[in-house]
PDB file of C-alpha atoms in Angstrom:
ATOM      1  CA  MET A1343      37.143  15.198  45.207  1.00  0.00           C
ATOM      2  CA  MET A1344      36.308  18.880  45.155  1.00  0.00           C
ATOM      3  CA  GLN A1345      36.451  20.349  41.651  1.00  0.00           C
ATOM      4  CA  PHE A1346      37.492  23.838  42.721  1.00  0.00           C
ATOM      5  CA  GLU A1347      40.804  25.158  44.025  1.00  0.00           C
ATOM      6  CA  SER A1348      39.389  27.753  46.401  1.00  0.00           C
ATOM      7  CA  TRP A1349      36.134  29.284  47.639  1.00  0.00           C
ATOM      8  CA  ALA A1350      36.582  32.212  45.267  1.00  0.00           C
ATOM      9  CA  ASP A1351      36.969  29.717  42.464  1.00  0.00           C
ATOM     10  CA  PHE A1352      33.817  27.930  43.595  1.00  0.00           C
ATOM     11  CA  TRP A1353      31.732  31.112  43.684  1.00  0.00           C
ATOM     12  CA  ALA A1354      33.043  32.117  40.249  1.00  0.00           C
ATOM     13  CA  MET A1355      31.713  28.863  38.698  1.00  0.00           C
ATOM     14  CA  GLY A1356      34.176  29.047  35.830  1.00  0.00           C
ATOM     15  CA  GLY A1357      32.790  32.399  34.699  1.00  0.00           C
ATOM     16  CA  TYR A1358      29.152  31.270  34.771  1.00  0.00           C
ATOM     17  CA  ALA A1359      28.532  32.539  38.319  1.00  0.00           C
ATOM     18  CA  PHE A1360      25.567  34.749  37.391  1.00  0.00           C
ATOM     19  CA  TYR A1361      23.648  32.017  35.543  1.00  0.00           C
ATOM     20  CA  VAL A1362      24.394  29.211  37.975  1.00  0.00           C
ATOM     21  CA  TRP A1363      23.638  31.190  41.133  1.00  0.00           C
ATOM     22  CA  LEU A1364      20.570  32.784  39.558  1.00  0.00           C
ATOM     23  CA  SER A1365      19.178  29.300  38.839  1.00  0.00           C
ATOM     24  CA  PHE A1366      19.951  27.864  42.241  1.00  0.00           C
ATOM     25  CA  GLY A1367      18.838  31.028  44.031  1.00  0.00           C
ATOM     26  CA  VAL A1368      15.479  31.286  42.308  1.00  0.00           C
ATOM     27  CA  ALA A1369      14.814  27.553  42.725  1.00  0.00           C
ATOM     28  CA  LEU A1370      15.594  27.746  46.444  1.00  0.00           C
ATOM     29  CA  GLY A1371      13.501  30.901  46.806  1.00  0.00           C
ATOM     30  CA  ALA A1372      10.472  29.476  44.995  1.00  0.00           C
ATOM     31  CA  MET A1373      10.581  26.214  46.949  1.00  0.00           C
ATOM     32  CA  ALA A1374      10.990  28.030  50.260  1.00  0.00           C
ATOM     33  CA  LEU A1375       8.109  30.381  49.449  1.00  0.00           C
ATOM     34  CA  ILE A1376       5.573  27.687  48.620  1.00  0.00           C
ATOM     35  CA  THR A1377       6.546  25.782  51.786  1.00  0.00           C
ATOM     36  CA  ILE A1378       6.250  28.880  53.969  1.00  0.00           C
ATOM     37  CA  PHE A1379       2.909  29.862  52.411  1.00  0.00           C
ATOM     38  CA  SER A1380       1.543  26.371  53.063  1.00  0.00           C
ATOM     39  CA  VAL A1381       2.610  26.544  56.728  1.00  0.00           C
ATOM     40  CA  ILE A1382       1.123  30.033  57.192  1.00  0.00           C
ATOM     41  CA  GLU A1383      -2.130  28.890  55.565  1.00  0.00           C
ATOM     42  CA  HIS A1384      -2.316  25.951  57.983  1.00  0.00           C
ATOM     43  CA  LYS A1385      -1.880  28.226  60.996  1.00  0.00           C
ATOM     44  CA  ARG A1386      -4.472  30.654  59.637  1.00  0.00           C
ATOM     45  CA  LEU A1387      -7.024  27.854  59.173  1.00  0.00           C
ATOM     46  CA  ILE A1388      -6.514  26.466  62.677  1.00  0.00           C
ATOM     47  CA  LYS A1389      -6.896  29.980  64.080  1.00  0.00           C
ATOM     48  CA  GLN A1390     -10.126  30.428  62.114  1.00  0.00           C
ATOM     49  CA  VAL A1391     -11.558  27.211  63.591  1.00  0.00           C
ATOM     50  CA  VAL A1392     -10.606  28.352  67.113  1.00  0.00           C
ATOM     51  CA  THR A1393     -12.176  31.792  66.596  1.00  0.00           C
ATOM     52  CA  GLU A1394     -15.410  30.240  65.397  1.00  0.00           C
ATOM     53  CA  GLN A1395     -15.475  27.837  68.338  1.00  0.00           C
ATOM     54  CA  GLN A1396     -15.043  30.707  70.762  1.00  0.00           C
ATOM     55  CA  ARG A1397     -17.763  32.717  69.065  1.00  0.00           C
ATOM     56  CA  LYS A1398     -20.143  29.776  69.242  1.00  0.00           C
ATOM     57  CA  LEU A1399     -19.373  29.425  72.945  1.00  0.00           C
ATOM     58  CA  ARG A1400     -20.000  33.133  73.551  1.00  0.00           C
ATOM     59  CA  ILE A1401     -23.341  33.012  71.736  1.00  0.00           C
ATOM     60  CA  GLN A1402     -24.360  29.944  73.753  1.00  0.00           C
ATOM     61  CA  ARG A1403     -23.472  31.661  77.034  1.00  0.00           C
ATOM     62  CA  ALA A1404     -25.313  34.837  76.078  1.00  0.00           C
ATOM     63  CA  GLN A1405     -28.416  32.844  75.187  1.00  0.00           C
ATOM     64  CA  GLN A1406     -28.226  30.962  78.469  1.00  0.00           C
ATOM     65  CA  GLN A1407     -27.825  34.243  80.305  1.00  0.00           C
ATOM     66  CA  ALA A1408     -30.836  35.763  78.546  1.00  0.00           C
ATOM     67  CA  LEU A1409     -32.891  32.690  79.349  1.00  0.00           C
ATOM     68  CA  ASN A1410     -31.920  32.886  83.047  1.00  0.00           C
ATOM     69  CA  ASP A1411     -32.774  36.578  83.177  1.00  0.00           C
ATOM     70  CA  THR A1412     -36.286  36.086  81.826  1.00  0.00           C
ATOM     71  CA  THR A1413     -37.134  33.010  83.900  1.00  0.00           C
ATOM     72  CA  GLU A1414     -35.961  34.546  87.164  1.00  0.00           C
ATOM     73  CA  PRO A1415     -38.913  35.750  89.301  1.00  0.00           C
ATOM     74  CA  ASP A1416     -39.354  39.482  89.478  1.00  0.00           C
ATOM     75  CA  ARG A1417     -38.778  40.646  93.071  1.00  0.00           C
ATOM     76  CA  SER A1418     -38.573  44.368  92.492  1.00  0.00           C
ATOM     77  CA  ASN A1419     -41.786  45.232  94.325  1.00  0.00           C
TER      78      ASN A1419
ATOM     79  CA  MET B1181      -9.037  -5.397  44.698  1.00  0.00           C
ATOM     80  CA  TRP B1182      -8.988  -1.680  45.494  1.00  0.00           C
ATOM     81  CA  LYS B1183     -11.185  -2.019  48.553  1.00  0.00           C
ATOM     82  CA  TRP B1184      -8.407  -1.226  51.030  1.00  0.00           C
ATOM     83  CA  LEU B1185      -8.190   2.177  49.396  1.00  0.00           C
ATOM     84  CA  HIS B1186     -11.778   3.184  50.006  1.00  0.00           C
ATOM     85  CA  PRO B1187     -11.561   4.264  53.677  1.00  0.00           C
ATOM     86  CA  TYR B1188      -9.076   6.927  52.582  1.00  0.00           C
ATOM     87  CA  ALA B1189     -11.814   8.599  50.550  1.00  0.00           C
ATOM     88  CA  LYS B1190     -13.063   9.822  53.924  1.00  0.00           C
ATOM     89  CA  PRO B1191     -11.421  13.189  54.590  1.00  0.00           C
ATOM     90  CA  GLU B1192     -10.744  12.306  58.223  1.00  0.00           C
ATOM     91  CA  ARG B1193      -8.797   9.155  57.300  1.00  0.00           C
ATOM     92  CA  ALA B1194      -7.008  10.989  54.508  1.00  0.00           C
ATOM     93  CA  TYR B1195      -5.949  13.654  57.013  1.00  0.00           C
ATOM     94  CA  GLN B1196      -4.558  11.026  59.387  1.00  0.00           C
ATOM     95  CA  LEU B1197      -2.694   9.384  56.517  1.00  0.00           C
ATOM     96  CA  CYS B1198      -1.176  12.776  55.626  1.00  0.00           C
ATOM     97  CA  ASN B1199       0.073  13.199  59.171  1.00  0.00           C
ATOM     98  CA  THR B1200       1.639   9.731  59.116  1.00  0.00           C
ATOM     99  CA  LEU B1201       3.370  10.353  55.789  1.00  0.00           C
ATOM    100  CA  LEU B1202       4.681  13.888  56.437  1.00  0.00           C
ATOM    101  CA  PRO B1203       7.837  13.014  58.426  1.00  0.00           C
ATOM    102  CA  TRP B1204       8.713  10.281  55.909  1.00  0.00           C
ATOM    103  CA  PHE B1205       8.742  12.861  53.141  1.00  0.00           C
ATOM    104  CA  ALA B1206      10.304  15.758  55.022  1.00  0.00           C
ATOM    105  CA  LEU B1207      13.579  14.344  56.304  1.00  0.00           C
ATOM    106  CA  PRO B1208      14.613  12.323  53.214  1.00  0.00           C
ATOM    107  CA  ALA B1209      13.676  15.279  50.982  1.00  0.00           C
ATOM    108  CA  VAL B1210      16.026  17.615  52.854  1.00  0.00           C
ATOM    109  CA  VAL B1211      18.835  15.035  52.974  1.00  0.00           C
ATOM    110  CA  CYS B1212      18.589  14.188  49.254  1.00  0.00           C
ATOM    111  CA  LEU B1213      18.393  17.823  48.172  1.00  0.00           C
ATOM    112  CA  VAL B1214      21.283  19.007  50.350  1.00  0.00           C
ATOM    113  CA  VAL B1215      23.595  16.106  49.460  1.00  0.00           C
ATOM    114  CA  GLY B1216      22.624  16.096  45.779  1.00  0.00           C
ATOM    115  CA  THR B1217      23.039  19.849  45.376  1.00  0.00           C
ATOM    116  CA  ILE B1218      26.393  20.109  47.162  1.00  0.00           C
ATOM    117  CA  TRP B1219      27.677  17.066  45.291  1.00  0.00           C
ATOM    118  CA  GLY B1220      26.485  18.475  41.991  1.00  0.00           C
ATOM    119  CA  LEU B1221      27.806  21.979  42.600  1.00  0.00           C
ATOM    120  CA  ALA B1222      31.211  21.203  44.044  1.00  0.00           C
ATOM    121  CA  TYR B1223      32.211  17.596  43.426  1.00  0.00           C
ATOM    122  CA  ALA B1224      30.776  16.541  40.069  1.00  0.00           C
ATOM    123  CA  PRO B1225      33.329  16.907  37.253  1.00  0.00           C
ATOM    124  CA  GLN B1226      33.092  19.813  34.813  1.00  0.00           C
ATOM    125  CA  ASP B1227      31.451  19.259  31.459  1.00  0.00           C
ATOM    126  CA  TYR B1228      34.115  19.301  28.742  1.00  0.00           C
ATOM    127  CA  GLN B1229      31.963  21.494  26.489  1.00  0.00           C
ATOM    128  CA  GLN B1230      29.807  23.543  28.817  1.00  0.00           C
ATOM    129  CA  GLY B1231      32.207  24.049  31.710  1.00  0.00           C
ATOM    130  CA  ASP B1232      30.536  24.831  35.021  1.00  0.00           C
ATOM    131  CA  SER B1233      27.316  26.139  33.464  1.00  0.00           C
ATOM    132  CA  PHE B1234      26.159  22.522  33.086  1.00  0.00           C
ATOM    133  CA  ARG B1235      25.656  22.401  36.875  1.00  0.00           C
ATOM    134  CA  ILE B1236      22.284  24.027  36.287  1.00  0.00           C
ATOM    135  CA  ILE B1237      21.243  20.515  35.178  1.00  0.00           C
ATOM    136  CA  TYR B1238      20.946  19.547  38.853  1.00  0.00           C
ATOM    137  CA  ILE B1239      17.812  21.632  39.229  1.00  0.00           C
ATOM    138  CA  HIS B1240      16.691  22.012  35.639  1.00  0.00           C
ATOM    139  CA  VAL B1241      16.234  18.317  34.863  1.00  0.00           C
ATOM    140  CA  PRO B1242      14.552  17.328  38.165  1.00  0.00           C
ATOM    141  CA  SER B1243      12.122  20.258  38.066  1.00  0.00           C
ATOM    142  CA  ALA B1244      11.294  19.771  34.375  1.00  0.00           C
ATOM    143  CA  MET B1245      10.773  16.016  34.704  1.00  0.00           C
ATOM    144  CA  LEU B1246       8.696  16.315  37.834  1.00  0.00           C
ATOM    145  CA  SER B1247       6.614  19.217  36.525  1.00  0.00           C
ATOM    146  CA  MET B1248       5.285  16.666  34.024  1.00  0.00           C
ATOM    147  CA  SER B1249       4.940  13.825  36.547  1.00  0.00           C
ATOM    148  CA  THR B1250       3.065  16.126  38.907  1.00  0.00           C
ATOM    149  CA  TYR B1251       0.707  17.052  36.094  1.00  0.00           C
ATOM    150  CA  VAL B1252       0.008  13.381  35.379  1.00  0.00           C
ATOM    151  CA  ALA B1253      -0.566  12.726  39.090  1.00  0.00           C
ATOM    152  CA  MET B1254      -2.934  15.678  39.209  1.00  0.00           C
ATOM    153  CA  ALA B1255      -4.868  14.375  36.197  1.00  0.00           C
ATOM    154  CA  ILE B1256      -5.097  10.905  37.772  1.00  0.00           C
ATOM    155  CA  ALA B1257      -6.505  12.496  40.943  1.00  0.00           C
ATOM    156  CA  ALA B1258      -9.067  14.333  38.782  1.00  0.00           C
ATOM    157  CA  LEU B1259     -10.020  11.080  37.062  1.00  0.00           C
ATOM    158  CA  VAL B1260     -10.433   9.287  40.403  1.00  0.00           C
ATOM    159  CA  GLY B1261     -12.597  12.162  41.593  1.00  0.00           C
ATOM    160  CA  MET B1262     -14.837  11.840  38.562  1.00  0.00           C
ATOM    161  CA  VAL B1263     -15.099   8.057  38.408  1.00  0.00           C
ATOM    162  CA  TRP B1264     -15.559   7.295  42.107  1.00  0.00           C
ATOM    163  CA  GLN B1265     -16.992  10.648  43.162  1.00  0.00           C
ATOM    164  CA  TRP B1266     -14.296  11.155  45.760  1.00  0.00           C
ATOM    165  CA  ARG B1267     -14.206  14.650  47.179  1.00  0.00           C
ATOM    166  CA  THR B1268     -10.764  13.986  48.618  1.00  0.00           C
ATOM    167  CA  ALA B1269      -9.419  13.213  45.147  1.00  0.00           C
ATOM    168  CA  TYR B1270     -10.364  16.705  43.966  1.00  0.00           C
ATOM    169  CA  MET B1271      -8.733  18.109  47.090  1.00  0.00           C
ATOM    170  CA  ALA B1272      -5.546  16.210  46.214  1.00  0.00           C
ATOM    171  CA  MET B1273      -5.768  17.558  42.673  1.00  0.00           C
ATOM    172  CA  ILE B1274      -5.954  21.173  43.764  1.00  0.00           C
ATOM    173  CA  ALA B1275      -3.245  20.602  46.390  1.00  0.00           C
ATOM    174  CA  MET B1276      -0.865  19.480  43.627  1.00  0.00           C
ATOM    175  CA  ALA B1277      -1.539  22.268  41.135  1.00  0.00           C
ATOM    176  CA  PRO B1278       0.462  25.096  42.774  1.00  0.00           C
ATOM    177  CA  VAL B1279       3.388  22.753  43.509  1.00  0.00           C
ATOM    178  CA  GLY B1280       3.444  21.666  39.873  1.00  0.00           C
ATOM    179  CA  ALA B1281       3.252  25.283  38.754  1.00  0.00           C
ATOM    180  CA  VAL B1282       6.271  26.141  40.927  1.00  0.00           C
ATOM    181  CA  MET B1283       8.218  23.226  39.402  1.00  0.00           C
ATOM    182  CA  THR B1284       7.314  24.360  35.873  1.00  0.00           C
ATOM    183  CA  PHE B1285       8.374  27.898  36.716  1.00  0.00           C
ATOM    184  CA  ILE B1286      11.734  26.664  38.060  1.00  0.00           C
ATOM    185  CA  ALA B1287      12.240  24.511  34.947  1.00  0.00           C
ATOM    186  CA  LEU B1288      11.525  27.460  32.643  1.00  0.00           C
ATOM    187  CA  LEU B1289      13.686  29.910  34.570  1.00  0.00           C
ATOM    188  CA  THR B1290      16.690  27.610  34.972  1.00  0.00           C
ATOM    189  CA  GLY B1291      16.287  26.707  31.306  1.00  0.00           C
ATOM    190  CA  ALA B1292      16.485  30.376  30.380  1.00  0.00           C
ATOM    191  CA  ALA B1293      19.521  30.913  32.620  1.00  0.00           C
ATOM    192  CA  TRP B1294      21.179  27.934  30.961  1.00  0.00           C
ATOM    193  CA  GLY B1295      20.108  28.916  27.464  1.00  0.00           C
ATOM    194  CA  LYS B1296      21.586  32.411  27.675  1.00  0.00           C
ATOM    195  CA  PRO B1297      25.253  31.366  28.002  1.00  0.00           C
ATOM    196  CA  MET B1298      24.898  28.239  25.812  1.00  0.00           C
ATOM    197  CA  TRP B1299      22.564  29.337  22.999  1.00  0.00           C
ATOM    198  CA  GLY B1300      22.967  33.083  23.369  1.00  0.00           C
ATOM    199  CA  ALA B1301      19.283  33.674  24.075  1.00  0.00           C
ATOM    200  CA  TRP B1302      17.143  33.621  27.218  1.00  0.00           C
ATOM    201  CA  TRP B1303      14.179  32.385  25.262  1.00  0.00           C
ATOM    202  CA  VAL B1304      13.441  30.918  21.835  1.00  0.00           C
ATOM    203  CA  TRP B1305      10.033  29.861  20.546  1.00  0.00           C
ATOM    204  CA  ASP B1306      11.103  26.292  20.206  1.00  0.00           C
ATOM    205  CA  ALA B1307       8.845  23.230  20.579  1.00  0.00           C
ATOM    206  CA  ARG B1308      10.222  22.075  23.934  1.00  0.00           C
ATOM    207  CA  LEU B1309      10.181  25.505  25.520  1.00  0.00           C
ATOM    208  CA  THR B1310       6.780  26.463  24.171  1.00  0.00           C
ATOM    209  CA  SER B1311       5.089  23.225  25.260  1.00  0.00           C
ATOM    210  CA  GLU B1312       6.594  23.611  28.746  1.00  0.00           C
ATOM    211  CA  LEU B1313       5.233  27.178  28.870  1.00  0.00           C
ATOM    212  CA  ILE B1314       1.805  25.812  27.915  1.00  0.00           C
ATOM    213  CA  LEU B1315       2.147  23.408  30.851  1.00  0.00           C
ATOM    214  CA  LEU B1316       2.579  26.401  33.161  1.00  0.00           C
ATOM    215  CA  PHE B1317      -0.586  27.978  31.714  1.00  0.00           C
ATOM    216  CA  LEU B1318      -2.459  24.692  32.167  1.00  0.00           C
ATOM    217  CA  TYR B1319      -1.551  24.705  35.862  1.00  0.00           C
ATOM    218  CA  PHE B1320      -2.698  28.330  36.104  1.00  0.00           C
ATOM    219  CA  GLY B1321      -5.905  27.413  34.297  1.00  0.00           C
ATOM    220  CA  VAL B1322      -6.703  24.581  36.697  1.00  0.00           C
ATOM    221  CA  ILE B1323      -6.070  26.831  39.716  1.00  0.00           C
ATOM    222  CA  ALA B1324      -8.079  29.737  38.261  1.00  0.00           C
ATOM    223  CA  LEU B1325     -11.020  27.536  37.304  1.00  0.00           C
ATOM    224  CA  TYR B1326     -11.092  25.961  40.762  1.00  0.00           C
ATOM    225  CA  THR B1327     -11.055  29.368  42.452  1.00  0.00           C
ATOM    226  CA  ALA B1328     -13.782  30.726  40.152  1.00  0.00           C
ATOM    227  CA  PHE B1329     -16.501  28.414  41.521  1.00  0.00           C
ATOM    228  CA  GLU B1330     -18.162  29.055  44.844  1.00  0.00           C
ATOM    229  CA  ASP B1331     -19.344  25.435  45.103  1.00  0.00           C
ATOM    230  CA  LYS B1332     -16.117  23.471  45.483  1.00  0.00           C
ATOM    231  CA  GLN B1333     -17.625  20.198  44.247  1.00  0.00           C
ATOM    232  CA  GLN B1334     -18.508  21.912  40.967  1.00  0.00           C
ATOM    233  CA  ALA B1335     -15.113  23.595  40.995  1.00  0.00           C
ATOM    234  CA  GLY B1336     -13.381  20.216  41.346  1.00  0.00           C
ATOM    235  CA  LYS B1337     -15.294  18.793  38.395  1.00  0.00           C
ATOM    236  CA  ALA B1338     -14.643  21.767  36.126  1.00  0.00           C
ATOM    237  CA  ALA B1339     -10.939  22.003  37.002  1.00  0.00           C
ATOM    238  CA  GLY B1340     -10.709  18.209  36.739  1.00  0.00           C
ATOM    239  CA  VAL B1341     -11.976  18.235  33.152  1.00  0.00           C
ATOM    240  CA  MET B1342      -9.404  20.865  32.295  1.00  0.00           C
ATOM    241  CA  ALA B1343      -6.629  18.869  33.981  1.00  0.00           C
ATOM    242  CA  LEU B1344      -7.620  15.754  32.015  1.00  0.00           C
ATOM    243  CA  VAL B1345      -7.784  17.542  28.668  1.00  0.00           C
ATOM    244  CA  GLY B1346      -4.371  19.083  29.322  1.00  0.00           C
ATOM    245  CA  VAL B1347      -2.759  15.648  29.557  1.00  0.00           C
ATOM    246  CA  VAL B1348      -2.321  15.682  25.755  1.00  0.00           C
ATOM    247  CA  ASN B1349       0.420  18.247  26.322  1.00  0.00           C
ATOM    248  CA  ILE B1350       2.576  15.788  28.300  1.00  0.00           C
ATOM    249  CA  PRO B1351       3.618  13.487  25.401  1.00  0.00           C
ATOM    250  CA  ILE B1352       4.069  16.604  23.280  1.00  0.00           C
ATOM    251  CA  ILE B1353       6.608  17.973  25.782  1.00  0.00           C
ATOM    252  CA  HIS B1354       8.338  14.627  26.083  1.00  0.00           C
ATOM    253  CA  TYR B1355       8.709  13.920  22.368  1.00  0.00           C
ATOM    254  CA  SER B1356       9.132  17.533  21.265  1.00  0.00           C
ATOM    255  CA  VAL B1357      12.906  17.099  21.020  1.00  0.00           C
ATOM    256  CA  GLU B1358      12.426  14.154  18.651  1.00  0.00           C
ATOM    257  CA  TRP B1359       9.478  15.349  16.572  1.00  0.00           C
ATOM    258  CA  TRP B1360      10.760  18.817  15.764  1.00  0.00           C
ATOM    259  CA  ASN B1361      14.089  20.375  15.043  1.00  0.00           C
ATOM    260  CA  THR B1362      15.012  22.079  18.240  1.00  0.00           C
ATOM    261  CA  LEU B1363      17.808  23.812  20.043  1.00  0.00           C
ATOM    262  CA  HIS B1364      17.047  21.801  23.147  1.00  0.00           C
ATOM    263  CA  GLN B1365      19.236  18.752  23.520  1.00  0.00           C
ATOM    264  CA  GLY B1366      17.723  15.258  23.524  1.00  0.00           C
ATOM    265  CA  SER B1367      17.244  13.090  26.590  1.00  0.00           C
ATOM    266  CA  THR B1368      20.356  11.864  28.271  1.00  0.00           C
ATOM    267  CA  ILE B1369      19.037   9.839  31.187  1.00  0.00           C
ATOM    268  CA  THR B1370      15.563   8.589  30.313  1.00  0.00           C
ATOM    269  CA  LYS B1371      16.849   6.418  27.524  1.00  0.00           C
ATOM    270  CA  PHE B1372      16.315   2.724  27.937  1.00  0.00           C
ATOM    271  CA  ASP B1373      19.823   1.830  26.866  1.00  0.00           C
ATOM    272  CA  LYS B1374      22.863   3.111  28.670  1.00  0.00           C
ATOM    273  CA  PRO B1375      22.352   6.703  29.813  1.00  0.00           C
ATOM    274  CA  SER B1376      24.641   9.038  27.889  1.00  0.00           C
ATOM    275  CA  ILE B1377      25.926  10.876  30.947  1.00  0.00           C
ATOM    276  CA  ALA B1378      29.008  10.104  33.024  1.00  0.00           C
ATOM    277  CA  THR B1379      28.289   8.196  36.235  1.00  0.00           C
ATOM    278  CA  GLU B1380      30.021  10.816  38.406  1.00  0.00           C
ATOM    279  CA  MET B1381      27.571  13.361  36.985  1.00  0.00           C
ATOM    280  CA  LEU B1382      24.589  11.016  37.132  1.00  0.00           C
ATOM    281  CA  TRP B1383      24.602  10.175  40.850  1.00  0.00           C
ATOM    282  CA  PRO B1384      23.992  13.686  42.201  1.00  0.00           C
ATOM    283  CA  LEU B1385      21.365  14.141  39.495  1.00  0.00           C
ATOM    284  CA  LEU B1386      19.478  11.031  40.583  1.00  0.00           C
ATOM    285  CA  LEU B1387      19.702  12.176  44.205  1.00  0.00           C
ATOM    286  CA  ASN B1388      18.229  15.547  43.301  1.00  0.00           C
ATOM    287  CA  ILE B1389      15.455  13.995  41.196  1.00  0.00           C
ATOM    288  CA  PHE B1390      14.549  11.863  44.190  1.00  0.00           C
ATOM    289  CA  GLY B1391      14.815  14.872  46.495  1.00  0.00           C
ATOM    290  CA  PHE B1392      12.565  16.998  44.274  1.00  0.00           C
ATOM    291  CA  ALA B1393       9.999  14.176  44.106  1.00  0.00           C
ATOM    292  CA  LEU B1394       9.959  13.921  47.902  1.00  0.00           C
ATOM    293  CA  PHE B1395       9.725  17.690  48.204  1.00  0.00           C
ATOM    294  CA  ILE B1396       6.701  17.731  45.891  1.00  0.00           C
ATOM    295  CA  ALA B1397       5.109  14.930  47.923  1.00  0.00           C
ATOM    296  CA  LEU B1398       5.825  16.859  51.128  1.00  0.00           C
ATOM    297  CA  VAL B1399       4.308  20.159  50.032  1.00  0.00           C
ATOM    298  CA  THR B1400       1.360  18.401  48.375  1.00  0.00           C
ATOM    299  CA  THR B1401       0.638  16.597  51.651  1.00  0.00           C
ATOM    300  CA  MET B1402       0.825  19.858  53.597  1.00  0.00           C
ATOM    301  CA  ARG B1403      -1.512  21.564  51.143  1.00  0.00           C
ATOM    302  CA  LEU B1404      -3.902  18.608  51.098  1.00  0.00           C
ATOM    303  CA  LYS B1405      -4.177  18.858  54.884  1.00  0.00           C
ATOM    304  CA  ASN B1406      -5.023  22.558  54.513  1.00  0.00           C
ATOM    305  CA  GLU B1407      -7.606  21.852  51.838  1.00  0.00           C
ATOM    306  CA  ILE B1408      -9.272  19.160  53.970  1.00  0.00           C
ATOM    307  CA  ILE B1409      -9.528  21.515  56.953  1.00  0.00           C
ATOM    308  CA  ARG B1410     -10.874  24.324  54.770  1.00  0.00           C
ATOM    309  CA  ARG B1411     -13.618  22.102  53.373  1.00  0.00           C
ATOM    310  CA  GLU B1412     -14.454  20.269  56.619  1.00  0.00           C
ATOM    311  CA  MET B1413     -14.111  23.234  58.942  1.00  0.00           C
ATOM    312  CA  HIS B1414     -17.510  22.801  60.591  1.00  0.00           C
ATOM    313  CA  ARG B1415     -17.372  19.030  60.980  1.00  0.00           C
ATOM    314  CA  PRO B1416     -17.056  17.666  64.533  1.00  0.00           C
ATOM    315  CA  TRP B1417     -13.794  15.846  63.820  1.00  0.00           C
ATOM    316  CA  VAL B1418     -12.017  19.051  62.833  1.00  0.00           C
ATOM    317  CA  GLN B1419     -13.387  20.773  65.936  1.00  0.00           C
ATOM    318  CA  MET B1420     -12.080  17.912  68.080  1.00  0.00           C
ATOM    319  CA  LEU B1421      -8.729  17.968  66.316  1.00  0.00           C
ATOM    320  CA  VAL B1422      -8.245  21.674  66.954  1.00  0.00           C
ATOM    321  CA  LYS B1423      -9.308  21.345  70.606  1.00  0.00           C
ATOM    322  CA  GLN B1424      -6.817  18.525  71.112  1.00  0.00           C
ATOM    323  CA  LYS B1425      -4.108  20.555  69.439  1.00  0.00           C
ATOM    324  CA  GLU B1426      -4.858  23.498  71.725  1.00  0.00           C
ATOM    325  CA  THR B1427      -4.596  21.414  74.893  1.00  0.00           C
ATOM    326  CA  ASN B1428      -1.367  19.831  73.619  1.00  0.00           C
ATOM    327  CA  ASP B1429       0.106  23.269  72.958  1.00  0.00           C
ATOM    328  CA  ALA B1430      -0.979  24.514  76.374  1.00  0.00           C
ATOM    329  CA  VAL B1431       0.791  21.679  78.221  1.00  0.00           C
TER     330      VAL B1431
END
């Protein structure tokens, strides 16, 4: 059984609207923020791992390339 | 006796366990919180003395109770880290700290917003309020100490000692309403005899307590996963994991 007559009545919270909605609002906000930050952090970490993998791959390729260049016989003259 | 627990000391196994647990925390947490909050806000009867302002109880009590439980859990993780030299235990400890700090903050703020209309003051330097504020500073201290060390194993030990010492504050918070004269009302639901709260008011409260507990478990698990990846970033299993994730996303 709903305790309030109307929506306006519900939002008014028997005259305590400010205190009740402040409490629920801040609680919701704080809980949402820590969840969102945790998700963003996860994405950032995964991205960091990927970036490092790609860099490692690039370095490997460059080294291979350099090795090939030096071992190739010189046919310029 | 505790042998089954030991494989989970390995970060890789702990990470897998986190993934298994996540959905079991997420869905029930949302359901409990939504149902409990709507029930508490709209359907629970008014308090005959406090009118509708008492509805703040539906977040104040869960967050305050669980800010203490989270602290105890964090201290237990620190103890496990010290006794068995588990790196993952320290990771769990530092994953819990910010979640506990958020709970303490919510408890303090909702307490202030409830205190203003009922006591006429946002804040009083009363035993219950002060000890809860100290709890917030203890969480901050643990986080700050952990961040201050470059070597995270050292950081875990230092922050762990602080977490363990801070446990003395928990009984002080709990019994503060009995030991000192205080504005804060005594316990209404954690009494061993019949709880002194009407059943129609109690049910949504229990739902929200459960929901908050699941929410804390959920965010802790998410943060523990992050902490494991941060510490194990260069290990082959993390590299494999990310590669697999990439191919899954590409498909």
